[in-house]
Short mmCIF file of C-alpha atoms and ligand atoms in Angstrom, two decimals:
data_model
loop_
_atom_site.label_atom_id
_atom_site.label_comp_id
_atom_site.label_asym_id
_atom_site.label_seq_id
_atom_site.Cartn_x
_atom_site.Cartn_y
_atom_site.Cartn_z
CA UNK A 3 132.02 170.70 70.74
CA UNK A 4 133.74 171.60 74.01
CA UNK A 5 133.91 168.91 76.69
CA UNK A 6 131.21 168.92 79.37
CA UNK A 7 132.86 168.08 82.68
CA UNK A 8 131.74 167.51 86.27
CA UNK A 9 134.41 167.83 88.97
CA UNK A 10 133.52 166.90 92.55
CA UNK A 11 135.63 168.68 95.14
CA UNK A 12 136.40 171.31 92.51
CA UNK A 13 136.55 174.11 95.07
CA UNK A 14 139.57 172.57 96.83
CA UNK A 15 143.31 172.35 96.16
CA UNK A 16 143.71 169.56 93.59
CA UNK A 17 140.12 169.83 92.37
CA UNK A 18 140.47 173.57 91.69
CA UNK A 19 143.60 172.89 89.60
CA UNK A 20 141.70 170.21 87.66
CA UNK A 21 138.86 172.66 86.98
CA UNK A 22 141.34 175.28 85.78
CA UNK A 23 143.07 172.76 83.49
CA UNK A 24 139.81 171.80 81.78
CA UNK A 25 138.55 175.41 81.59
CA UNK A 26 141.86 176.47 79.97
CA UNK A 27 141.22 173.81 77.36
CA UNK A 28 137.81 175.31 76.57
CA UNK A 29 135.71 172.79 78.52
CA UNK A 30 132.46 173.69 80.28
CA UNK A 31 132.84 172.60 83.88
CA UNK A 32 130.38 172.05 86.72
CA UNK A 33 131.85 171.98 90.24
CA UNK A 34 130.10 169.88 92.87
CA UNK A 35 131.32 170.79 96.37
CA UNK A 36 130.04 171.63 99.80
CA UNK A 37 131.76 175.03 99.63
CA UNK A 38 131.85 177.53 96.78
CA UNK A 39 135.07 177.99 94.77
CA UNK A 40 137.34 180.71 96.23
CA UNK A 41 138.28 182.21 92.86
CA UNK A 42 135.91 184.00 90.51
CA UNK A 43 134.13 181.02 88.97
CA UNK A 44 134.81 180.16 85.36
CA UNK A 45 132.56 177.19 86.02
CA UNK A 46 129.06 176.33 87.20
CA UNK A 47 128.75 175.58 90.90
CA UNK A 48 126.38 173.13 92.60
CA UNK A 49 126.39 172.98 96.38
CA UNK A 50 126.17 169.39 97.64
CA UNK A 51 126.98 167.19 100.59
CA UNK A 52 128.50 164.13 98.95
CA UNK A 53 127.90 162.19 102.14
CA UNK A 54 124.21 162.25 101.26
CA UNK A 55 123.46 159.95 98.27
CA UNK A 56 120.09 161.59 97.51
CA UNK A 57 121.62 165.08 97.52
CA UNK A 58 124.48 163.77 95.36
CA UNK A 59 122.13 162.32 92.74
CA UNK A 60 120.16 165.60 92.75
CA UNK A 61 123.32 167.67 92.20
CA UNK A 62 124.70 165.41 89.44
CA UNK A 63 121.33 165.52 87.68
CA UNK A 64 121.18 169.33 87.86
CA UNK A 65 124.77 169.60 86.60
CA UNK A 66 124.11 167.30 83.63
CA UNK A 67 120.98 169.28 82.78
CA UNK A 68 122.86 172.60 82.97
CA UNK A 69 125.72 171.29 80.82
CA UNK A 70 123.34 169.65 78.35
CA UNK A 71 125.01 166.26 78.86
CA UNK A 72 128.29 164.98 80.20
CA UNK A 73 131.55 163.80 78.66
CA UNK A 74 133.83 163.64 81.72
CA UNK A 75 133.33 162.97 85.42
CA UNK A 76 136.23 163.64 87.79
CA UNK A 77 135.70 162.40 91.35
CA UNK A 78 138.13 164.50 93.37
CA UNK A 79 136.31 165.30 96.63
CA UNK A 80 137.77 163.56 99.61
CA UNK A 81 138.56 163.75 103.30
CA UNK A 82 141.58 162.60 105.29
CA UNK A 83 142.12 161.82 108.96
CA UNK A 84 145.36 160.95 110.68
CA UNK A 85 144.32 158.27 113.20
CA UNK A 86 146.13 155.12 114.31
CA UNK A 87 144.45 151.80 113.59
CA UNK A 88 143.48 151.14 117.21
CA UNK A 89 141.82 154.55 117.52
CA UNK A 90 139.70 154.57 114.35
CA UNK A 91 136.08 154.79 115.49
CA UNK A 92 133.07 153.53 113.60
CA UNK A 93 132.10 157.17 113.01
CA UNK A 94 135.58 157.91 111.57
CA UNK A 95 135.31 154.89 109.28
CA UNK A 96 131.81 155.83 108.10
CA UNK A 97 132.73 159.45 107.40
CA UNK A 98 135.85 158.63 105.37
CA UNK A 99 134.33 155.68 103.51
CA UNK A 100 131.05 157.53 102.82
CA UNK A 101 132.74 160.53 101.19
CA UNK A 102 135.77 158.93 99.54
CA UNK A 103 134.33 155.61 98.39
CA UNK A 104 130.52 155.53 98.51
CA UNK A 105 130.11 158.96 96.91
CA UNK A 106 132.40 157.80 94.09
CA UNK A 107 130.04 154.89 93.43
CA UNK A 108 126.98 157.17 93.62
CA UNK A 109 128.33 159.75 91.13
CA UNK A 110 129.50 157.00 88.78
CA UNK A 111 126.01 155.47 88.91
CA UNK A 112 124.45 158.90 88.32
CA UNK A 113 126.47 159.72 85.16
CA UNK A 114 126.71 156.21 83.68
CA UNK A 115 123.24 156.01 82.06
CA UNK A 116 123.93 159.21 80.10
CA UNK A 117 127.43 158.08 79.06
CA UNK A 118 126.28 154.56 78.17
CA UNK A 119 123.44 155.97 76.07
CA UNK A 120 125.92 158.24 74.27
CA UNK A 121 128.38 155.32 73.97
CA UNK A 122 131.12 157.72 75.06
CA UNK A 123 132.51 159.13 78.26
CA UNK A 124 135.47 159.18 80.58
CA UNK A 125 135.53 158.92 84.37
CA UNK A 126 138.65 159.78 86.36
CA UNK A 127 138.64 158.94 90.07
CA UNK A 128 141.24 160.60 92.29
CA UNK A 129 142.47 157.80 94.57
CA UNK A 130 145.83 157.98 96.37
CA UNK A 131 149.21 156.34 96.71
CA UNK A 132 147.68 155.07 99.97
CA UNK A 133 145.53 152.69 97.90
CA UNK A 134 148.67 150.77 96.94
CA UNK A 135 150.87 151.46 99.92
CA UNK A 136 148.59 152.27 102.86
CA UNK A 137 150.61 153.86 105.60
CA UNK A 138 150.29 153.76 109.37
CA UNK A 139 147.95 156.35 110.79
CA UNK A 140 145.62 156.33 107.80
CA UNK A 141 144.17 152.82 107.68
CA UNK A 142 140.59 153.86 106.96
CA UNK A 143 141.74 156.44 104.39
CA UNK A 144 143.87 153.79 102.64
CA UNK A 145 140.91 151.38 102.66
CA UNK A 146 138.67 154.04 101.12
CA UNK A 147 141.17 154.70 98.33
CA UNK A 148 141.68 150.99 97.65
CA UNK A 149 137.89 150.86 97.25
CA UNK A 150 138.08 153.73 94.74
CA UNK A 151 140.62 151.76 92.67
CA UNK A 152 138.39 148.66 92.84
CA UNK A 153 135.34 150.66 91.69
CA UNK A 154 137.47 152.09 88.87
CA UNK A 155 138.38 148.62 87.64
CA UNK A 156 134.78 147.40 87.94
CA UNK A 157 133.55 150.39 85.90
CA UNK A 158 136.24 149.81 83.29
CA UNK A 159 135.28 146.14 82.96
CA UNK A 160 131.50 146.71 82.84
CA UNK A 161 131.34 149.84 80.70
CA UNK A 162 134.31 149.56 78.33
CA UNK A 163 132.26 147.69 75.72
CA UNK A 164 129.89 150.70 75.69
CA UNK A 165 132.69 153.19 74.96
CA UNK A 166 133.07 154.45 78.53
CA UNK A 167 136.56 154.55 80.05
CA UNK A 168 137.23 154.62 83.81
CA UNK A 169 140.66 155.36 85.27
CA UNK A 170 142.11 156.41 88.61
CA UNK A 171 144.94 158.75 89.57
CA UNK A 172 147.01 157.97 92.65
CA UNK A 173 148.73 161.14 93.90
CA UNK A 174 151.51 161.07 96.46
CA UNK A 175 151.91 164.01 98.82
CA UNK A 176 150.43 167.29 97.57
CA UNK A 177 150.52 170.43 99.71
CA UNK A 178 146.86 171.42 100.03
CA UNK A 179 144.50 172.00 102.97
CA UNK A 180 144.19 168.23 103.25
CA UNK A 181 146.28 166.98 106.19
CA UNK A 182 147.62 170.49 106.82
CA UNK A 183 146.61 170.35 110.48
CA UNK A 184 148.83 167.31 111.14
CA UNK A 185 151.72 168.20 108.77
CA UNK A 186 155.04 169.53 110.09
CA UNK A 187 158.02 171.03 108.24
CA UNK A 188 159.92 167.88 109.14
CA UNK A 189 157.20 165.79 107.45
CA UNK A 190 157.57 167.83 104.28
CA UNK A 191 161.35 167.34 104.25
CA UNK A 192 161.03 163.58 104.92
CA UNK A 193 158.34 163.09 102.30
CA UNK A 194 160.19 165.13 99.67
CA UNK A 195 163.26 162.90 100.10
CA UNK A 196 161.14 159.83 99.20
CA UNK A 197 160.82 161.07 95.61
CA UNK A 198 163.72 160.60 93.18
CA UNK A 199 162.67 164.05 91.94
CA UNK A 200 163.20 165.44 95.45
CA UNK A 201 159.94 167.33 95.74
CA UNK A 202 156.30 166.96 96.63
CA UNK A 203 153.52 167.07 94.06
CA UNK A 204 151.71 170.24 93.00
CA UNK A 205 147.97 170.26 92.29
CA UNK A 206 148.87 171.00 88.65
CA UNK A 207 150.84 167.72 88.45
CA UNK A 208 147.65 165.81 89.24
CA UNK A 209 145.52 168.05 87.03
CA UNK A 210 147.72 167.43 83.97
CA UNK A 211 147.47 163.64 84.24
CA UNK A 212 143.73 163.81 84.95
CA UNK A 213 143.19 165.93 81.85
CA UNK A 214 145.32 163.57 79.76
CA UNK A 215 143.33 160.52 80.92
CA UNK A 216 140.07 162.21 79.91
CA UNK A 217 141.41 163.33 76.52
CA UNK A 218 141.54 161.40 73.23
CA UNK A 219 145.30 160.96 73.86
CA UNK A 220 144.32 158.65 76.74
CA UNK A 221 141.79 156.82 74.57
CA UNK A 222 143.29 153.34 74.97
CA UNK A 223 143.62 153.59 78.76
CA UNK A 224 140.96 152.13 81.02
CA UNK A 225 140.99 150.46 84.43
CA UNK A 226 144.36 152.02 85.25
CA UNK A 227 145.49 153.51 88.55
CA UNK A 228 148.24 155.94 87.51
CA UNK A 229 150.75 157.04 90.14
CA UNK A 230 151.51 160.77 90.30
CA UNK A 231 154.04 160.45 93.09
CA UNK A 232 157.34 161.71 91.68
CA UNK A 233 158.44 158.07 91.65
CA UNK A 234 157.80 157.47 95.37
CA UNK A 235 156.09 154.26 94.35
CA UNK A 236 156.63 152.47 91.05
CA UNK A 237 153.94 149.81 90.88
N1 NAD B 308 146.69 166.37 99.16
C1 NAD B 308 147.27 165.18 99.06
O1 NAD B 308 148.42 164.99 99.49
C2 NAD B 308 146.56 164.03 98.40
C3 NAD B 308 147.28 162.86 98.16
C4 NAD B 308 146.63 161.79 97.55
C5 NAD B 308 145.29 161.89 97.19
N2 NAD B 308 144.62 163.04 97.45
C6 NAD B 308 143.20 163.06 97.07
O2 NAD B 308 142.98 164.15 96.19
C7 NAD B 308 141.64 164.63 96.35
C8 NAD B 308 141.67 166.13 96.57
O3 NAD B 308 142.41 166.39 97.75
P1 NAD B 308 142.93 167.86 98.15
O4 NAD B 308 144.29 167.70 98.68
O5 NAD B 308 142.68 168.82 97.04
O6 NAD B 308 141.96 168.16 99.39
P2 NAD B 308 141.22 169.50 99.84
O7 NAD B 308 140.82 169.27 101.26
O8 NAD B 308 142.07 170.70 99.52
O9 NAD B 308 139.93 169.53 98.90
C9 NAD B 308 138.90 168.56 99.04
C10 NAD B 308 137.61 169.14 98.48
O10 NAD B 308 136.56 168.18 98.68
C11 NAD B 308 135.42 168.86 99.18
N3 NAD B 308 134.61 167.97 100.01
C12 NAD B 308 135.02 167.23 101.07
N4 NAD B 308 133.97 166.59 101.62
C13 NAD B 308 132.87 166.92 100.89
C14 NAD B 308 131.49 166.59 100.98
N5 NAD B 308 131.01 165.79 101.96
N6 NAD B 308 130.65 167.11 100.06
C15 NAD B 308 131.11 167.94 99.10
N7 NAD B 308 132.40 168.30 98.97
C16 NAD B 308 133.27 167.80 99.86
C17 NAD B 308 136.00 170.00 100.03
O11 NAD B 308 135.06 171.04 100.27
C18 NAD B 308 137.19 170.44 99.19
O12 NAD B 308 136.85 171.44 98.25
C19 NAD B 308 141.04 163.85 97.51
O13 NAD B 308 140.25 162.78 97.03
C20 NAD B 308 142.27 163.31 98.23
O14 NAD B 308 141.99 162.14 98.97
C21 NAD B 308 145.21 164.12 98.04
#
């Protein structure tokens, strides 16, 4: 049977590549996003504001019902702000933590009963290199992604004995809409030089690793936070 997959943030840069990767493999995919996918959808679409836990549970429930179950959850939706530590407001903190971290918990809670009952399932949370190496100007973003890694490990520890695996992917710099408003050509050159491979990541780089983690080939991996950074960080 083809995999039944939910991808949050599947209308955006990395999320759209993840959707395409699973669809190419014959999976049935439900996208949960606040905006519709730009391309002609090869997937189901459920409009949702992931900042709202009730709306999120509603959308996950509808997606599971439409798919007839769930094998894979990919939490990819996220927001980024470039703000120095002294200038982060409580509203900034709440927005970034609500969408990046709390919504990850809520979707994990929403799919877990079905996966635990089936004694099978794989969850892949898209964190960030910032979780391991939080940089200046993104303190609240780094904190939100560290929380995503912590939730990943907690899920792996609690649900592994029921056949459910939980892993995280930590991308480096990927040229998408995210951060585009504060990104200069100089930034791109500087960041590219940080990778031994001499380039930034593509959405497909993240999609390939995400797909691998959810596949049987990744069957002995759980609780991991895998860097997809072109070697910018190695721990
Ligand atoms: N682009 C990078 O350099 C980079 C690096 C490391 C990690 N990441 C992570 O990868 C993931 C995807 O990032 P991206 O670069 O594709 O970003 P993006 O901005 O291109 O896409 C993000 C998607 O999330 C959706 N989204 C945001 N808030 C939402 C909400 N409240 N409700 C529903 N949907 C919402 C957006 O509509 C969009 O489709 C994010 O979690 C991000 O933190 C990105």
